[in-house]
Coordinates of C-alpha atoms and ligand atoms in Angstrom, one line a residue:
M1 CA -20.7 68.4 76.1
E2 CA -23.0 66.8 78.6
K3 CA -25.1 65.6 75.8
L4 CA -22.1 64.1 74.1
L5 CA -21.1 62.4 77.3
L6 CA -24.5 61.0 77.6
V7 CA -24.5 59.6 74.1
L8 CA -21.1 58.1 74.7
F9 CA -22.3 56.6 77.9
V10 CA -25.3 55.0 76.2
V11 CA -23.1 53.6 73.4
W12 CA -20.8 52.3 76.1
L13 CA -23.7 50.5 77.9
N14 CA -25.3 49.2 74.8
P15 CA -24.5 45.6 74.5
S16 CA -24.3 46.0 70.7
S17 CA -20.8 47.3 71.4
A18 CA -19.9 43.6 71.9
A19 CA -19.7 41.6 68.7
Q20 CA -22.7 39.6 67.6
L21 CA -23.1 36.6 65.3
G22 CA -26.4 37.5 63.8
V23 CA -27.9 35.1 61.3
V24 CA -25.9 31.8 60.9
Q25 CA -25.8 29.5 58.0
T26 CA -26.2 25.8 59.0
E27 CA -26.5 22.8 56.8
G28 CA -30.3 22.9 57.2
G29 CA -30.7 26.6 56.6
L30 CA -30.3 30.0 58.3
V31 CA -30.8 30.3 62.1
E32 CA -31.1 33.5 64.2
G33 CA -30.8 33.5 68.0
W34 CA -30.8 36.2 70.5
R35 CA -28.2 37.9 72.7
H36 CA -27.9 38.0 76.4
R37 CA -25.8 40.7 78.1
M38 CA -23.4 39.3 80.6
G39 CA -21.3 42.5 81.4
L40 CA -19.4 45.3 79.7
F41 CA -18.5 44.2 76.2
R42 CA -19.5 40.7 77.1
T43 CA -22.6 39.0 75.7
V44 CA -23.6 35.4 75.0
D45 CA -25.4 34.6 71.7
V46 CA -28.1 32.1 72.4
F47 CA -29.6 29.7 69.8
Q48 CA -32.5 27.6 71.2
G49 CA -34.3 24.8 69.4
V50 CA -32.0 24.2 66.4
P51 CA -33.0 20.9 64.7
F52 CA -30.1 18.4 64.4
A53 CA -32.3 15.6 62.9
D54 CA -35.7 15.0 61.4
V55 CA -38.7 13.9 63.5
P56 CA -37.7 10.3 64.3
G57 CA -39.8 7.3 63.3
M58 CA -40.7 5.1 66.2
W59 CA -37.8 2.8 67.1
E60 CA -35.8 4.0 64.1
K61 CA -32.4 5.7 64.0
P62 CA -32.5 9.5 63.7
K63 CA -32.6 10.8 60.1
P64 CA -31.0 13.9 58.6
H65 CA -33.3 17.0 58.8
P66 CA -34.7 18.0 55.4
G67 CA -33.8 21.7 56.0
W68 CA -36.0 24.8 55.8
D69 CA -36.4 28.0 53.8
G70 CA -35.9 31.5 55.2
I71 CA -34.6 32.2 58.7
L72 CA -35.4 29.9 61.6
K73 CA -35.9 31.9 64.7
A74 CA -34.0 29.9 67.4
T75 CA -35.3 31.9 70.3
K76 CA -37.3 29.3 72.3
Y77 CA -36.5 25.9 73.7
R78 CA -38.4 23.1 71.8
D79 CA -40.4 20.3 73.3
R80 CA -38.6 17.6 75.3
C81 CA -38.8 14.1 74.0
L82 CA -42.1 12.3 74.9
Q83 CA -41.7 11.0 78.5
V84 CA -43.4 10.3 81.8
T85 CA -43.5 13.2 84.3
L86 CA -41.4 13.0 87.5
L87 CA -44.3 11.6 89.5
Q88 CA -44.8 9.0 86.8
T89 CA -48.6 9.7 86.5
K90 CA -48.7 11.6 83.1
T91 CA -46.7 12.2 80.0
Q92 CA -45.2 15.3 78.6
G93 CA -43.2 16.3 75.5
S94 CA -43.4 15.4 71.9
E95 CA -42.0 13.0 69.3
D96 CA -40.7 16.0 67.4
C97 CA -37.9 16.7 69.9
L98 CA -34.5 16.3 68.2
Y99 CA -33.2 19.9 68.8
L100 CA -30.2 21.4 70.4
N101 CA -29.2 24.7 72.0
I102 CA -26.0 26.7 71.5
F103 CA -24.4 29.3 73.8
V104 CA -21.6 31.4 72.2
P105 CA -19.6 33.9 74.4
Q106 CA -18.7 37.2 72.6
G107 CA -16.4 39.9 73.6
R108 CA -15.5 43.0 71.6
S109 CA -14.5 41.0 68.5
L110 CA -16.3 38.0 67.2
S111 CA -15.3 34.7 68.8
T112 CA -13.5 32.2 66.6
N113 CA -11.9 28.8 67.2
L114 CA -13.5 28.4 70.6
P115 CA -13.4 25.0 72.4
V116 CA -16.8 23.3 72.3
M117 CA -18.5 21.4 75.1
V118 CA -21.6 19.3 74.4
Y119 CA -23.8 18.4 77.4
L120 CA -25.9 15.2 77.7
F121 CA -28.5 15.5 80.4
G122 CA -29.3 12.9 83.0
G123 CA -32.6 11.4 84.1
A124 CA -32.2 7.6 84.3
F125 CA -32.8 7.2 80.5
L126 CA -36.5 7.7 81.5
L127 CA -36.9 11.5 81.5
G128 CA -35.0 14.8 81.2
A129 CA -34.3 17.4 78.5
S130 CA -31.6 19.8 77.3
N131 CA -33.5 22.6 79.1
D132 CA -34.5 20.5 82.1
V133 CA -35.1 21.4 85.8
E134 CA -36.3 24.9 86.0
V135 CA -34.4 26.8 88.7
L136 CA -35.7 30.3 89.4
G137 CA -37.1 30.7 85.9
D138 CA -34.1 29.3 84.0
S139 CA -32.9 25.8 83.1
L140 CA -30.4 24.2 85.4
Y141 CA -28.4 23.4 82.2
D142 CA -28.5 27.0 80.9
G143 CA -25.1 27.4 79.3
K144 CA -24.6 31.2 79.5
E145 CA -22.5 31.4 82.7
M146 CA -20.2 28.6 81.8
A147 CA -19.8 29.9 78.2
D148 CA -19.0 33.4 79.4
R149 CA -16.7 32.6 82.3
G150 CA -14.9 29.7 80.6
G151 CA -14.7 31.1 77.1
V152 CA -16.2 28.0 75.5
I153 CA -19.2 27.3 73.4
I154 CA -21.8 25.2 75.3
V155 CA -24.2 23.0 73.4
T156 CA -27.1 21.2 75.2
V157 CA -28.9 18.5 73.3
N158 CA -32.2 16.5 73.4
Y159 CA -32.3 12.7 72.9
R160 CA -35.1 10.2 73.1
V161 CA -35.7 8.6 76.5
G162 CA -38.0 5.9 78.0
T163 CA -39.8 3.3 75.9
L164 CA -39.4 5.3 72.7
G165 CA -35.7 5.8 73.4
F166 CA -34.6 2.4 74.7
L167 CA -37.0 -0.4 74.2
S168 CA -35.3 -3.4 72.5
S169 CA -36.0 -6.9 71.4
G170 CA -32.4 -7.8 71.9
D171 CA -31.9 -8.6 68.2
A172 CA -32.1 -7.0 64.7
R173 CA -35.9 -6.7 64.9
M174 CA -35.7 -3.8 67.4
P175 CA -32.1 -3.3 68.3
G176 CA -32.6 -0.5 70.9
N177 CA -30.2 2.4 71.8
Y178 CA -32.2 5.0 69.9
G179 CA -31.4 7.6 72.4
L180 CA -27.7 6.9 72.0
W181 CA -28.0 7.2 68.3
D182 CA -29.7 10.6 68.8
Q183 CA -26.8 11.8 70.9
H184 CA -24.4 10.6 68.2
A185 CA -26.4 12.5 65.6
A186 CA -26.3 15.6 67.7
I187 CA -22.6 15.4 68.4
S188 CA -22.0 14.8 64.6
W189 CA -24.2 17.8 63.8
V190 CA -22.1 20.0 66.1
R191 CA -18.9 18.7 64.5
R192 CA -20.2 19.7 61.0
N193 CA -21.7 23.0 61.9
I194 CA -20.0 24.6 64.9
E195 CA -17.3 26.4 63.0
R196 CA -20.0 28.8 61.7
F197 CA -20.8 29.7 65.3
G198 CA -17.2 30.4 66.1
G199 CA -16.3 27.0 67.4
N200 CA -13.3 24.7 66.7
P201 CA -14.7 21.3 65.5
D202 CA -11.3 19.7 66.3
N203 CA -11.6 20.8 69.9
M204 CA -14.8 19.2 71.2
T205 CA -15.5 17.8 74.6
I206 CA -18.7 15.8 75.6
F207 CA -19.8 15.9 79.2
G208 CA -22.8 14.6 81.1
Q209 CA -24.1 13.7 84.5
S210 CA -25.8 10.5 85.8
A211 CA -27.5 8.7 82.8
G212 CA -25.9 11.6 80.8
A213 CA -22.5 10.5 82.1
V214 CA -23.3 6.8 81.2
S215 CA -24.2 8.1 77.8
V216 CA -20.9 10.0 77.4
S217 CA -19.1 6.8 78.5
F218 CA -21.0 4.7 75.8
Q219 CA -20.2 7.4 73.2
M220 CA -16.5 7.1 74.1
L221 CA -16.6 3.3 73.9
S222 CA -18.5 3.1 70.6
P223 CA -16.5 2.5 67.5
Y224 CA -18.8 5.1 65.8
S225 CA -17.0 7.9 67.7
K226 CA -13.6 7.5 66.2
G227 CA -12.2 11.0 65.7
L228 CA -15.5 12.6 66.4
F229 CA -14.5 14.5 69.5
R230 CA -11.3 14.8 71.6
R231 CA -12.3 14.7 75.3
A232 CA -15.0 13.5 77.6
I233 CA -16.2 14.1 81.2
T234 CA -18.4 11.8 83.1
Q235 CA -20.0 13.1 86.3
C236 CA -21.5 10.3 88.4
G237 CA -22.0 7.4 86.0
V238 CA -20.0 5.2 83.6
A239 CA -20.9 2.4 81.2
L240 CA -19.7 0.0 83.8
S241 CA -22.3 1.1 86.4
P242 CA -24.6 -1.8 87.3
W243 CA -27.7 0.3 86.2
A244 CA -26.2 1.3 82.8
L245 CA -27.2 -1.7 80.7
Q246 CA -30.4 -3.7 80.2
R247 CA -29.2 -7.3 79.9
N248 CA -32.5 -9.0 79.3
P249 CA -34.3 -6.6 76.9
M250 CA -36.9 -9.1 75.6
A251 CA -38.3 -9.8 79.0
L252 CA -38.8 -6.0 79.5
T253 CA -40.4 -5.7 76.0
K254 CA -42.8 -8.4 76.9
K255 CA -43.8 -6.7 80.1
I256 CA -44.4 -3.4 78.2
A257 CA -46.4 -5.3 75.6
R258 CA -48.7 -6.7 78.3
K259 CA -49.3 -3.3 79.6
V260 CA -50.4 -1.9 76.2
G261 CA -52.4 -5.0 75.2
C262 CA -49.8 -6.2 72.7
W263 CA -48.8 -9.4 74.4
K264 CA -48.7 -12.3 71.9
F265 CA -47.1 -15.7 71.9
N266 CA -45.6 -15.0 68.5
E267 CA -42.8 -12.5 69.1
D268 CA -43.0 -11.0 65.6
E269 CA -46.7 -10.4 66.0
M270 CA -46.1 -8.8 69.3
L271 CA -43.4 -6.5 68.0
N272 CA -45.7 -5.5 65.0
C273 CA -48.4 -4.7 67.5
L274 CA -46.0 -2.6 69.6
K275 CA -45.0 -0.6 66.5
K276 CA -48.6 0.3 65.8
A277 CA -49.4 1.2 69.5
D278 CA -50.0 4.7 70.7
P279 CA -46.7 6.4 71.6
V280 CA -48.3 8.0 74.7
D281 CA -49.6 4.6 75.9
L282 CA -46.2 3.1 75.3
T283 CA -44.5 5.9 77.1
K284 CA -46.8 5.5 80.1
A285 CA -46.1 1.8 80.1
G286 CA -42.4 2.6 80.8
S287 CA -43.2 4.4 84.0
I288 CA -41.8 3.0 87.2
D289 CA -43.7 2.2 90.4
V290 CA -41.7 2.4 93.5
L291 CA -44.4 0.7 95.5
L292 CA -43.7 -2.5 93.5
L293 CA -40.5 -2.9 95.5
L294 CA -42.3 -3.9 98.7
G295 CA -38.9 -4.4 100.4
K296 CA -37.8 -7.0 97.9
G297 CA -35.6 -5.2 95.5
V298 CA -33.7 -2.0 95.4
V299 CA -34.4 1.2 93.4
M300 CA -31.7 0.3 91.0
D301 CA -33.8 -2.7 89.8
L302 CA -36.5 -0.3 88.6
L303 CA -34.3 1.5 86.1
E304 CA -35.0 -1.0 83.4
L305 CA -35.1 1.2 80.2
A306 CA -31.4 1.5 79.4
P307 CA -28.9 0.9 76.6
V308 CA -28.3 -2.6 75.4
I309 CA -25.3 -4.5 73.9
D310 CA -26.7 -4.3 70.3
G311 CA -23.6 -5.7 68.5
D312 CA -23.4 -2.4 66.6
F313 CA -23.2 0.9 68.5
I314 CA -22.2 -1.1 71.5
P315 CA -20.5 -4.2 70.0
D316 CA -19.5 -5.9 73.2
E317 CA -19.3 -5.8 77.0
P318 CA -18.3 -2.2 77.9
S319 CA -15.2 -3.5 79.8
N320 CA -14.0 -4.9 76.5
L321 CA -14.3 -1.7 74.6
F322 CA -11.8 0.6 76.3
H323 CA -9.4 0.5 73.3
N324 CA -11.9 2.6 71.5
A325 CA -11.8 5.3 74.3
A326 CA -8.0 5.4 74.4
Q327 CA -7.9 8.4 71.9
F328 CA -9.9 10.7 74.3
D329 CA -8.7 12.7 77.2
Y330 CA -10.9 11.7 80.1
L331 CA -12.0 13.4 83.3
A332 CA -14.3 11.5 85.7
G333 CA -15.6 11.6 89.2
I334 CA -18.5 11.2 91.6
N335 CA -20.3 13.0 94.4
S336 CA -19.4 11.7 97.9
M337 CA -23.0 10.8 98.6
D338 CA -24.3 10.0 95.1
G339 CA -26.0 7.0 96.6
H340 CA -28.0 9.0 99.2
I341 CA -31.1 9.4 97.0
F342 CA -31.3 5.6 96.4
A343 CA -30.4 4.7 100.0
G344 CA -33.2 6.9 101.3
V345 CA -35.7 4.8 99.4
D346 CA -34.1 1.5 100.0
V347 CA -33.5 2.1 103.7
P348 CA -35.8 4.9 104.7
S349 CA -34.6 5.0 108.4
I350 CA -31.4 6.7 107.3
N351 CA -33.2 10.0 107.0
S352 CA -35.4 9.7 110.1
K353 CA -34.7 9.9 113.8
T354 CA -35.2 6.1 114.0
N355 CA -31.9 4.1 114.3
T356 CA -30.9 2.1 111.3
T357 CA -30.3 -1.5 112.4
V358 CA -27.6 -4.0 111.4
E359 CA -30.4 -6.2 110.0
Q360 CA -31.5 -3.3 107.6
V361 CA -27.9 -2.9 106.4
T362 CA -27.5 -6.7 105.9
H363 CA -30.8 -6.8 104.0
L364 CA -29.7 -4.0 101.7
L365 CA -26.5 -5.8 100.9
A366 CA -28.5 -9.0 100.2
R367 CA -30.8 -7.2 97.8
L368 CA -27.9 -5.4 96.0
T369 CA -25.9 -8.5 95.6
K370 CA -28.7 -11.0 94.7
E371 CA -26.9 -12.0 91.5
K372 CA -24.6 -14.0 93.8
G373 CA -27.4 -15.6 95.8
N374 CA -26.6 -15.0 99.5
A375 CA -22.9 -15.8 99.0
A376 CA -21.7 -12.2 99.2
V377 CA -23.5 -11.0 102.3
P378 CA -21.1 -12.2 105.0
S379 CA -18.0 -10.8 103.4
A380 CA -19.7 -7.5 102.4
I381 CA -21.1 -6.8 105.9
A382 CA -17.7 -7.6 107.4
V383 CA -16.0 -5.0 105.1
Y384 CA -18.6 -2.3 105.7
S385 CA -18.9 -2.8 109.5
A386 CA -15.2 -3.1 110.2
H387 CA -15.0 0.5 111.4
W388 CA -18.1 0.4 113.6
G389 CA -16.7 -0.8 116.9
S390 CA -19.0 -2.5 119.4
S391 CA -21.7 0.2 119.6
P392 CA -21.6 2.5 116.6
E393 CA -23.1 6.0 116.6
P394 CA -26.5 5.9 114.8
A395 CA -25.1 8.4 112.2
V396 CA -22.1 6.1 111.4
V397 CA -24.5 3.2 110.6
K398 CA -26.7 5.5 108.4
K399 CA -23.6 6.8 106.6
T400 CA -22.5 3.3 105.9
V401 CA -25.8 2.6 104.1
V402 CA -25.1 5.6 101.8
D403 CA -21.5 4.5 101.3
I404 CA -22.7 1.1 100.2
E405 CA -25.0 2.5 97.6
T406 CA -22.5 5.1 96.5
D407 CA -19.7 2.5 96.1
F408 CA -21.9 0.0 94.3
L409 CA -23.8 2.3 92.0
F410 CA -21.2 5.0 91.2
L411 CA -17.8 5.0 92.9
V412 CA -16.4 1.6 92.2
P413 CA -17.5 1.5 88.5
T414 CA -16.0 4.9 88.0
Q415 CA -12.6 3.9 89.5
V416 CA -12.6 0.8 87.3
A417 CA -13.3 2.9 84.2
L418 CA -10.5 5.4 85.2
Q419 CA -8.1 2.5 85.5
L420 CA -9.1 0.9 82.2
H421 CA -8.8 4.2 80.5
A422 CA -5.4 5.0 82.0
K423 CA -4.1 1.6 81.1
N424 CA -5.2 1.8 77.5
S425 CA -4.5 5.4 76.6
S426 CA -1.2 6.2 74.9
G427 CA -0.9 10.0 75.2
A428 CA -4.5 10.8 76.2
R429 CA -4.9 12.0 79.8
T430 CA -7.0 10.8 82.7
Y431 CA -8.2 12.8 85.7
S432 CA -10.2 11.7 88.8
Y433 CA -12.2 13.7 91.3
L434 CA -14.5 13.4 94.3
F435 CA -17.0 16.2 94.8
N436 CA -17.9 16.5 98.5
M437 CA -19.5 19.9 99.1
K438 CA -22.0 19.7 101.9
T439 CA -25.6 19.4 100.7
R440 CA -27.8 22.5 100.2
I441 CA -31.0 20.5 100.3
P442 CA -33.0 21.5 103.3
G443 CA -34.3 18.8 105.7
F444 CA -31.5 16.2 105.3
P445 CA -29.6 15.0 108.4
R446 CA -26.4 17.0 109.2
W447 CA -24.0 14.3 108.0
V448 CA -25.2 14.4 104.4
E449 CA -22.5 15.7 102.0
A450 CA -22.9 15.9 98.2
E451 CA -26.2 14.4 97.0
H452 CA -26.6 13.1 93.5
A453 CA -26.7 16.0 90.9
E454 CA -25.6 18.7 93.4
D455 CA -22.5 19.3 91.4
L456 CA -24.5 20.7 88.5
Q457 CA -25.7 24.0 90.0
Y458 CA -22.0 25.0 90.6
L459 CA -20.8 23.8 87.2
F460 CA -23.5 25.8 85.4
G461 CA -22.7 28.9 87.5
K462 CA -26.0 29.3 89.4
P463 CA -24.2 31.0 92.3
Y464 CA -23.3 33.8 89.8
A465 CA -26.6 33.9 88.0
F466 CA -28.6 34.0 91.3
P467 CA -26.2 35.7 93.8
L468 CA -28.9 36.3 96.4
V469 CA -29.6 32.6 97.0
Y470 CA -26.0 31.6 97.3
F471 CA -23.1 32.6 99.5
P472 CA -19.6 33.7 98.4
R473 CA -18.2 30.2 99.2
H474 CA -20.6 28.8 96.6
R475 CA -19.3 31.3 94.0
D476 CA -15.7 30.2 94.9
L477 CA -16.6 26.6 94.2
S478 CA -18.5 27.5 91.0
G479 CA -15.5 29.4 89.8
Y480 CA -13.1 26.5 90.5
M481 CA -15.3 24.0 88.7
I482 CA -15.8 26.1 85.6
A483 CA -12.1 26.8 85.5
Y484 CA -11.0 23.1 85.7
W485 CA -13.7 21.9 83.3
T486 CA -13.2 24.6 80.6
N487 CA -9.4 24.4 80.9
F488 CA -9.7 20.7 80.3
A489 CA -11.9 21.3 77.2
R490 CA -9.4 23.8 75.9
T491 CA -6.1 21.9 76.5
G492 CA -6.9 18.4 77.8
D493 CA -5.3 19.5 81.1
P494 CA -7.6 21.0 83.8
N495 CA -4.7 23.1 85.1
R496 CA -3.8 24.8 81.8
G497 CA -5.9 27.2 79.9
D498 CA -7.4 30.7 80.3
S499 CA -8.6 30.2 83.9
R500 CA -6.5 30.1 87.1
V501 CA -7.1 27.1 89.3
P502 CA -6.7 27.0 93.1
V503 CA -4.5 23.9 93.2
P504 CA -2.8 21.7 90.5
W505 CA -4.7 18.5 89.7
P506 CA -2.3 15.7 88.9
P507 CA -3.2 13.2 86.2
F508 CA -4.3 9.7 87.1
T509 CA -2.0 6.9 85.7
P510 CA -2.0 3.1 86.1
N511 CA 0.5 3.3 89.0
H512 CA -0.2 6.7 90.4
R513 CA -3.8 7.3 91.3
P514 CA -4.5 10.8 92.6
Y515 CA -7.9 12.3 92.9
L516 CA -8.9 15.9 93.5
T517 CA -11.5 16.6 96.3
I518 CA -13.6 19.4 95.0
N519 CA -15.4 21.8 97.4
H520 CA -15.2 25.5 98.4
K521 CA -11.9 25.1 100.3
M522 CA -9.3 23.9 98.0
S523 CA -5.6 23.6 98.8
R524 CA -2.7 21.2 98.3
S525 CA -4.4 18.8 100.8
S526 CA -7.3 18.5 98.3
V527 CA -5.1 16.1 96.3
N528 CA -5.3 12.5 97.8
Y529 CA -4.5 9.1 96.5
D530 CA -6.3 5.7 95.9
L531 CA -9.9 6.7 96.5
R532 CA -11.6 4.2 98.8
S533 CA -9.2 1.5 97.5
H534 CA -10.0 -0.9 100.2
Y535 CA -13.7 -1.0 99.1
V536 CA -12.8 -0.8 95.4
S537 CA -10.7 -3.9 95.8
Y538 CA -13.5 -5.7 97.8
W539 CA -15.9 -5.3 94.9
T540 CA -13.5 -5.8 92.0
Q541 CA -11.4 -8.6 93.6
T542 CA -13.3 -10.5 96.3
Y543 CA -16.9 -9.9 95.2
S544 CA -16.5 -10.3 91.4
K545 CA -14.8 -13.7 92.0
L546 CA -17.8 -15.2 93.8
P547 CA -19.8 -17.4 91.5
A548 CA -23.1 -16.0 90.1
K549 CA -26.3 -17.6 91.3
K550 CA -27.3 -20.3 88.8
N551 CA -30.9 -19.7 88.1
Q552 CA -31.3 -15.9 87.8
E553 CA -34.9 -15.8 86.6
E554 CA -36.5 -12.4 87.3
E555 CA -40.1 -12.5 88.5
A556 CA -42.1 -10.7 85.8
Ligands
LIG601 C1 -7.6 -2.0 77.4 O1 -9.0 -2.2 77.3 C2 -9.4 -3.5 77.0 C3 -10.8 -3.5 76.6 O2 -10.9 -2.8 75.4 C4 -9.1 -4.3 78.3 O3 -9.5 -5.6 78.1 C5 -7.6 -4.3 78.6 O4 -7.4 -4.9 79.9 C6 -7.1 -2.8 78.6 N1 -5.7 -2.8 78.5 C7 -4.9 -2.7 79.6 C8 -3.4 -2.7 79.3 O5 -5.4 -2.6 80.7
LIG602 C1 -30.3 4.4 119.0 O1 -28.9 4.1 119.1 C2 -28.3 4.8 120.2 C3 -26.8 4.5 120.2 O2 -26.6 3.1 120.0 C4 -29.0 4.4 121.5 O3 -28.4 5.2 122.6 C5 -30.4 4.7 121.4 O4 -31.1 4.3 122.6 C6 -31.1 4.1 120.2 N1 -32.4 4.5 120.1 C7 -33.5 3.7 120.0 C8 -34.8 4.3 119.8 O5 -33.3 2.5 120.0
LIG603 C1 -8.0 23.9 71.1 O1 -8.3 25.2 71.5 C2 -7.2 25.9 72.1 C3 -7.7 27.2 72.5 O2 -8.3 27.9 71.5 C4 -6.0 25.9 71.2 O3 -4.9 26.4 71.9 C5 -5.7 24.5 70.7 O4 -4.7 24.6 69.7 C6 -6.9 23.9 70.1 N1 -6.6 22.5 69.7 C7 -6.8 22.1 68.4 C8 -6.5 20.7 68.1 O5 -7.2 22.8 67.5

């Protein structure tokens, strides 16, 4: 009897009592992943390093994968796309990098018809990978917790970045946007193959953060996405962000050509030389040097390798393409201090004990608005210092610096995108949020709230995966975010789905503009209206009407 109980107990604990996918047939061949146990009768089938396209040619669109014989063991992440390291001193990764990873939650019976969420990573179009940012031995973007808790399939994908992903001549010779085409190829692969993994191809959501959010936004606006997916989420970035587009790609290409010894008066010869150059040298030539700023520009100016209006994937100004996005349900938001990381470089005194001066604030505004000459500075400083009084607390001035960068780089473009989407959509929904959980990054001043990218650890369920390094309030927040996000993927409404939410999140419409403030304490008072509308209208009405400076030549 005891023996029998023991056997029963072992069977009961054995994760094989949860259903398992085993070997899956894809269009390229058979793939086999591995299973991770989440709890009783709950596992996640993980497939890492599944190819969605062939090894790409340099500055060519991705091509279909030729396929393989036998069973491809999808048990390890593949290389990231060739890129500079975070410190910009070396390169890492490979040209053979067009792979994706799939996380499928399983219960007692095999999952079918699950909603599918495809994640596009951030990294300024310069670096990053589907398995980026190692946190305690696992990737920040590991999809297991979100898949298991939300009952959705998570897919994370690689795409080309840096010089190889985004260099462009601004015309048909080298159109650019290779990284966006990679994303499109990955999303299309998921659409064609995910049913075999238990997903519903008619129920796909794409989501991303920072440059990944800008990418999601471009995928929504591109005419190539018609009917490809149903919903989209942008976290801290949209195609209207001032850093989302390279508007003078040939000047940048010439600069890169100089660095790799390919500068030639004849442009065709120069482009031919670039096409024969060493990919590692080209990648290094795309690195950024913060020291070059010397107080003249702002960090934003250094983010040069970016998508371009190519007349094809992006046929026009993003603001003219919102009719293409009208079919998708859309959820978008920002972190309350998204601009802090940029502000800390542009105005270093904000993070030190030194007072930040009015001159420093004015100088920042002048650099951010240099497209208008000096015309915008008086009105901008008036708007941003209106609440200061005669002798503002040092922290108030520092926080104003962060507000300026957050508004300019993230908040205002996101509000404009939400409005254009809500106005164009007929039937599709729109939702707006502000994530303002206090920072967990040690060493920052006390007034710092949610820094850029701090939302991701909660969305990807790190407080559950690593309970010892988080507090219960972090798990509450993580649970709320996973619930809203995966409900939205399931139904197009963050309130309806398999997960309970702490407070109803009303939709954003042209005339009724609520936003949900997301943190660990959520109640009815988390719903507010017209996010920073005074500042939004300054930038979209007053500022945008100022004439642009005539001669906008960039110093090379
Ligand atoms: C819809 O989007 C277009 C761009 O595609 C924009 O010009 C237009 O203003 C939007 N429509 C409405 C009613 O806002
Ligand atoms: C910083 O500002 C505060 C408040 O205006 C003031 O009391 C303090 O003396 C200033 N510190 C320095 C070093 O100027
Ligand atoms: C999307 O998935 C949900 C949950 O499985 C389901 O109720 C809904 O009908 C699906 N939508 C479509 C278009 O298949």
